[in-house]
Amino acid sequence: MHGMAKRTDIVVFNPSGEKILLIECKAPSVNIDQKVFDQVARYNMVHKVALLAVSNGLKHYYCRVDFKNRDYKFIEELPDYFDLALTK
């Protein structure tokens, strides 16, 4: 990414091979803070996925990205995979 060796932890694809979810995983000892959200946002500049998840195994956060309005909203839980896979 931008000439640097970076990697995304998990990318989920639908049956058509389109990216539908980007997940950043941290160790349980890592606090989920703004730095972690900034990291997943940087990775998503490459992937351009509308659904993001961040987890340290103890706490999980999910959000939907609205590219058109350049905004995001946190959501309580991930949508069902089949709903995501069929509606993209």
Tab-separated table of N, CA and C in Angstrom:
chain	number	residue	atom	x	y	z
A	1	MET	N	0.839	-1.163	0.000
A	1	MET	CA	0.000	0.000	0.000
A	1	MET	C	0.891	1.234	0.000
A	2	HIS	N	0.726	2.123	-0.979
A	2	HIS	CA	1.512	3.346	-1.097
A	2	HIS	C	3.013	3.052	-1.025
A	3	GLY	N	3.427	1.922	-1.614
A	3	GLY	CA	4.830	1.559	-1.645
A	3	GLY	C	5.334	0.910	-0.368
A	4	MET	N	4.457	0.682	0.608
A	4	MET	CA	4.866	0.075	1.866
A	4	MET	C	4.307	-1.338	1.957
A	5	ALA	N	5.015	-2.201	2.667
A	5	ALA	CA	4.557	-3.578	2.842
A	5	ALA	C	3.506	-3.607	3.940
A	6	LYS	N	2.248	-3.634	3.561
A	6	LYS	CA	1.128	-3.698	4.498
A	6	LYS	C	0.250	-4.860	4.084
A	7	ARG	N	-0.505	-5.374	5.028
A	7	ARG	CA	-1.409	-6.464	4.695
A	7	ARG	C	-2.709	-6.313	5.464
A	8	THR	N	-3.754	-6.777	4.851
A	8	THR	CA	-5.064	-6.803	5.482
A	8	THR	C	-5.228	-8.160	6.149
A	9	ASP	N	-5.823	-8.178	7.338
A	9	ASP	CA	-5.966	-9.452	8.052
A	9	ASP	C	-6.966	-10.375	7.365
A	10	ILE	N	-8.192	-9.897	7.154
A	10	ILE	CA	-9.218	-10.748	6.539
A	10	ILE	C	-10.032	-9.934	5.554
A	11	VAL	N	-10.218	-10.488	4.360
A	11	VAL	CA	-11.122	-9.906	3.369
A	11	VAL	C	-12.129	-10.992	3.016
A	12	VAL	N	-13.410	-10.665	3.115
A	12	VAL	CA	-14.479	-11.610	2.802
A	12	VAL	C	-15.039	-11.246	1.427
A	13	PHE	N	-15.209	-12.264	0.601
A	13	PHE	CA	-15.713	-12.081	-0.753
A	13	PHE	C	-17.092	-12.718	-0.894
A	14	ASN	N	-17.880	-12.197	-1.818
A	14	ASN	CA	-19.156	-12.847	-2.130
A	14	ASN	C	-18.898	-13.914	-3.199
A	15	PRO	N	-19.902	-14.702	-3.570
A	15	PRO	CA	-19.687	-15.758	-4.564
A	15	PRO	C	-19.192	-15.253	-5.922
A	16	SER	N	-19.409	-13.978	-6.212
A	16	SER	CA	-18.934	-13.401	-7.482
A	16	SER	C	-17.503	-12.903	-7.401
A	17	GLY	N	-16.880	-13.035	-6.223
A	17	GLY	CA	-15.496	-12.606	-6.062
A	17	GLY	C	-15.345	-11.138	-5.694
A	18	GLU	N	-16.447	-10.457	-5.349
A	18	GLU	CA	-16.380	-9.058	-4.949
A	18	GLU	C	-16.140	-8.967	-3.444
A	19	LYS	N	-15.322	-8.011	-3.039
A	19	LYS	CA	-15.047	-7.811	-1.617
A	19	LYS	C	-16.284	-7.228	-0.947
A	20	ILE	N	-16.676	-7.828	0.194
A	20	ILE	CA	-17.861	-7.331	0.897
A	20	ILE	C	-17.590	-6.987	2.361
A	21	LEU	N	-16.440	-7.419	2.907
A	21	LEU	CA	-16.144	-7.152	4.310
A	21	LEU	C	-14.636	-7.153	4.521
A	22	LEU	N	-14.161	-6.163	5.255
A	22	LEU	CA	-12.751	-6.056	5.616
A	22	LEU	C	-12.671	-6.149	7.139
A	23	ILE	N	-11.809	-7.046	7.653
A	23	ILE	CA	-11.703	-7.263	9.098
A	23	ILE	C	-10.266	-7.043	9.550
A	24	GLU	N	-10.102	-6.247	10.593
A	24	GLU	CA	-8.804	-6.033	11.224
A	24	GLU	C	-8.820	-6.749	12.562
A	25	CYS	N	-7.855	-7.646	12.779
A	25	CYS	CA	-7.788	-8.443	14.004
A	25	CYS	C	-6.600	-7.995	14.855
A	26	LYS	N	-6.847	-7.851	16.133
A	26	LYS	CA	-5.805	-7.491	17.094
A	26	LYS	C	-5.769	-8.530	18.199
A	27	ALA	N	-4.670	-8.568	18.919
A	27	ALA	CA	-4.545	-9.462	20.073
A	27	ALA	C	-5.454	-8.975	21.194
A	28	PRO	N	-5.893	-9.883	22.071
A	28	PRO	CA	-6.758	-9.470	23.184
A	28	PRO	C	-6.135	-8.383	24.066
A	29	SER	N	-4.833	-8.327	24.116
A	29	SER	CA	-4.159	-7.320	24.943
A	29	SER	C	-4.142	-5.929	24.298
A	30	VAL	N	-4.526	-5.858	23.021
A	30	VAL	CA	-4.504	-4.580	22.311
A	30	VAL	C	-5.845	-3.873	22.485
A	31	ASN	N	-5.796	-2.655	22.977
A	31	ASN	CA	-6.996	-1.848	23.133
A	31	ASN	C	-7.439	-1.342	21.759
A	32	ILE	N	-8.719	-1.452	21.473
A	32	ILE	CA	-9.247	-0.927	20.208
A	32	ILE	C	-9.418	0.580	20.389
A	33	ASP	N	-8.561	1.334	19.727
A	33	ASP	CA	-8.606	2.787	19.864
A	33	ASP	C	-8.604	3.447	18.484
A	34	GLN	N	-8.466	4.749	18.461
A	34	GLN	CA	-8.516	5.491	17.202
A	34	GLN	C	-7.420	5.050	16.235
A	35	LYS	N	-6.247	4.680	16.756
A	35	LYS	CA	-5.162	4.218	15.888
A	35	LYS	C	-5.580	2.983	15.090
A	36	VAL	N	-6.313	2.081	15.728
A	36	VAL	CA	-6.760	0.852	15.052
A	36	VAL	C	-7.773	1.197	13.963
A	37	PHE	N	-8.702	2.108	14.274
A	37	PHE	CA	-9.686	2.510	13.268
A	37	PHE	C	-9.008	3.244	12.113
A	38	ASP	N	-8.013	4.047	12.417
A	38	ASP	CA	-7.260	4.739	11.366
A	38	ASP	C	-6.551	3.725	10.464
A	39	GLN	N	-6.021	2.670	11.074
A	39	GLN	CA	-5.333	1.632	10.306
A	39	GLN	C	-6.285	0.946	9.333
A	40	VAL	N	-7.441	0.520	9.809
A	40	VAL	CA	-8.384	-0.170	8.933
A	40	VAL	C	-8.906	0.796	7.862
A	41	ALA	N	-9.043	2.070	8.200
A	41	ALA	CA	-9.477	3.063	7.203
A	41	ALA	C	-8.420	3.227	6.106
A	42	ARG	N	-7.143	3.219	6.485
A	42	ARG	CA	-6.072	3.303	5.474
A	42	ARG	C	-6.109	2.090	4.551
A	43	TYR	N	-6.266	0.902	5.132
A	43	TYR	CA	-6.340	-0.309	4.310
A	43	TYR	C	-7.543	-0.239	3.381
A	44	ASN	N	-8.628	0.334	3.870
A	44	ASN	CA	-9.834	0.380	3.063
A	44	ASN	C	-9.738	1.395	1.928
A	45	MET	N	-8.775	2.294	1.985
A	45	MET	CA	-8.565	3.197	0.846
A	45	MET	C	-8.168	2.390	-0.387
A	46	VAL	N	-7.551	1.250	-0.173
A	46	VAL	CA	-7.166	0.352	-1.260
A	46	VAL	C	-8.337	-0.560	-1.637
A	47	HIS	N	-8.974	-1.158	-0.636
A	47	HIS	CA	-10.011	-2.157	-0.886
A	47	HIS	C	-11.362	-1.566	-1.266
A	48	LYS	N	-11.714	-0.414	-0.683
A	48	LYS	CA	-12.993	0.257	-0.954
A	48	LYS	C	-14.191	-0.660	-0.668
A	49	VAL	N	-14.201	-1.198	0.553
A	49	VAL	CA	-15.260	-2.089	0.996
A	49	VAL	C	-16.215	-1.301	1.898
A	50	ALA	N	-17.509	-1.526	1.755
A	50	ALA	CA	-18.500	-0.746	2.494
A	50	ALA	C	-18.766	-1.253	3.909
A	51	LEU	N	-18.219	-2.401	4.267
A	51	LEU	CA	-18.460	-2.951	5.596
A	51	LEU	C	-17.117	-3.296	6.237
A	52	LEU	N	-16.886	-2.745	7.450
A	52	LEU	CA	-15.624	-2.956	8.154
A	52	LEU	C	-15.884	-3.549	9.529
A	53	ALA	N	-14.933	-4.347	10.002
A	53	ALA	CA	-14.994	-4.907	11.354
A	53	ALA	C	-13.613	-4.818	11.981
A	54	VAL	N	-13.595	-4.542	13.278
A	54	VAL	CA	-12.358	-4.516	14.055
A	54	VAL	C	-12.613	-5.342	15.305
A	55	SER	N	-11.670	-6.230	15.644
A	55	SER	CA	-11.864	-7.088	16.816
A	55	SER	C	-10.525	-7.382	17.480
A	56	ASN	N	-10.564	-7.466	18.810
A	56	ASN	CA	-9.401	-7.973	19.539
A	56	ASN	C	-9.753	-9.312	20.197
A	57	GLY	N	-10.823	-9.920	19.732
A	57	GLY	CA	-11.278	-11.191	20.272
A	57	GLY	C	-12.184	-11.036	21.476
A	58	LEU	N	-12.114	-9.874	22.125
A	58	LEU	CA	-12.954	-9.600	23.287
A	58	LEU	C	-14.018	-8.558	22.969
A	59	LYS	N	-13.618	-7.568	22.197
A	59	LYS	CA	-14.537	-6.521	21.773
A	59	LYS	C	-14.536	-6.467	20.249
A	60	HIS	N	-15.707	-6.229	19.685
A	60	HIS	CA	-15.867	-6.198	18.235
A	60	HIS	C	-16.624	-4.930	17.862
A	61	TYR	N	-16.173	-4.267	16.816
A	61	TYR	CA	-16.829	-3.060	16.327
A	61	TYR	C	-17.056	-3.218	14.833
A	62	TYR	N	-18.213	-2.751	14.374
A	62	TYR	CA	-18.573	-2.873	12.969
A	62	TYR	C	-19.053	-1.512	12.470
A	63	CYS	N	-18.765	-1.230	11.217
A	63	CYS	CA	-19.316	0.003	10.653
A	63	CYS	C	-19.540	-0.154	9.154
A	64	ARG	N	-20.467	0.646	8.675
A	64	ARG	CA	-20.765	0.751	7.249
A	64	ARG	C	-20.156	2.042	6.738
A	65	VAL	N	-19.501	1.952	5.611
A	65	VAL	CA	-18.893	3.121	4.990
A	65	VAL	C	-19.813	3.608	3.876
A	66	ASP	N	-20.085	4.897	3.903
A	66	ASP	CA	-20.891	5.543	2.865
A	66	ASP	C	-19.934	6.378	2.019
A	67	PHE	N	-19.471	5.790	0.924
A	67	PHE	CA	-18.476	6.461	0.088
A	67	PHE	C	-19.039	7.710	-0.569
A	68	LYS	N	-20.292	7.668	-0.948
A	68	LYS	CA	-20.917	8.800	-1.630
A	68	LYS	C	-20.914	10.047	-0.745
A	69	ASN	N	-21.288	9.870	0.525
A	69	ASN	CA	-21.353	10.997	1.451
A	69	ASN	C	-20.099	11.140	2.316
A	70	ARG	N	-19.106	10.301	2.047
A	70	ARG	CA	-17.831	10.346	2.772
A	70	ARG	C	-18.074	10.294	4.282
A	71	ASP	N	-18.809	9.255	4.693
A	71	ASP	CA	-19.203	9.114	6.082
A	71	ASP	C	-19.193	7.633	6.459
A	72	TYR	N	-19.343	7.354	7.727
A	72	TYR	CA	-19.492	5.978	8.190
A	72	TYR	C	-20.404	5.978	9.404
A	73	LYS	N	-21.009	4.823	9.657
A	73	LYS	CA	-21.889	4.659	10.808
A	73	LYS	C	-21.578	3.330	11.469
A	74	PHE	N	-21.448	3.368	12.792
A	74	PHE	CA	-21.262	2.125	13.524
A	74	PHE	C	-22.587	1.372	13.559
A	75	ILE	N	-22.489	0.046	13.464
A	75	ILE	CA	-23.669	-0.812	13.520
A	75	ILE	C	-23.472	-1.829	14.641
A	76	GLU	N	-24.568	-2.351	15.156
A	76	GLU	CA	-24.524	-3.261	16.313
A	76	GLU	C	-23.942	-4.638	15.982
A	77	GLU	N	-24.254	-5.131	14.787
A	77	GLU	CA	-23.783	-6.467	14.404
A	77	GLU	C	-23.619	-6.528	12.897
A	78	LEU	N	-22.901	-7.544	12.464
A	78	LEU	CA	-22.714	-7.735	11.026
A	78	LEU	C	-23.988	-8.283	10.395
A	79	PRO	N	-24.304	-7.838	9.204
A	79	PRO	CA	-25.430	-8.438	8.480
A	79	PRO	C	-25.122	-9.899	8.146
A	80	ASP	N	-26.132	-10.659	7.906
A	80	ASP	CA	-25.981	-12.049	7.499
A	80	ASP	C	-25.182	-12.113	6.196
A	81	TYR	N	-24.253	-13.062	6.119
A	81	TYR	CA	-23.406	-13.180	4.920
A	81	TYR	C	-24.226	-13.329	3.656
A	82	PHE	N	-25.251	-14.146	3.694
A	82	PHE	CA	-26.035	-14.407	2.488
A	82	PHE	C	-26.772	-13.148	2.041
A	83	ASP	N	-27.212	-12.324	2.988
A	83	ASP	CA	-27.818	-11.042	2.632
A	83	ASP	C	-26.800	-10.143	1.949
A	84	LEU	N	-25.583	-10.118	2.477
A	84	LEU	CA	-24.510	-9.309	1.885
A	84	LEU	C	-24.126	-9.822	0.505
A	85	ALA	N	-23.948	-11.123	0.427
A	85	ALA	CA	-23.479	-11.735	-0.818
A	85	ALA	C	-24.467	-11.554	-1.959
A	86	LEU	N	-25.741	-11.540	-1.639
A	86	LEU	CA	-26.749	-11.460	-2.676
A	86	LEU	C	-27.123	-10.037	-3.052
A	87	THR	N	-26.823	-9.045	-2.200
A	87	THR	CA	-27.250	-7.684	-2.467
A	87	THR	C	-26.161	-6.796	-3.023
A	88	LYS	N	-24.930	-7.242	-3.083
A	88	LYS	CA	-23.842	-6.397	-3.583
A	88	LYS	C	-24.008	-6.160	-5.051
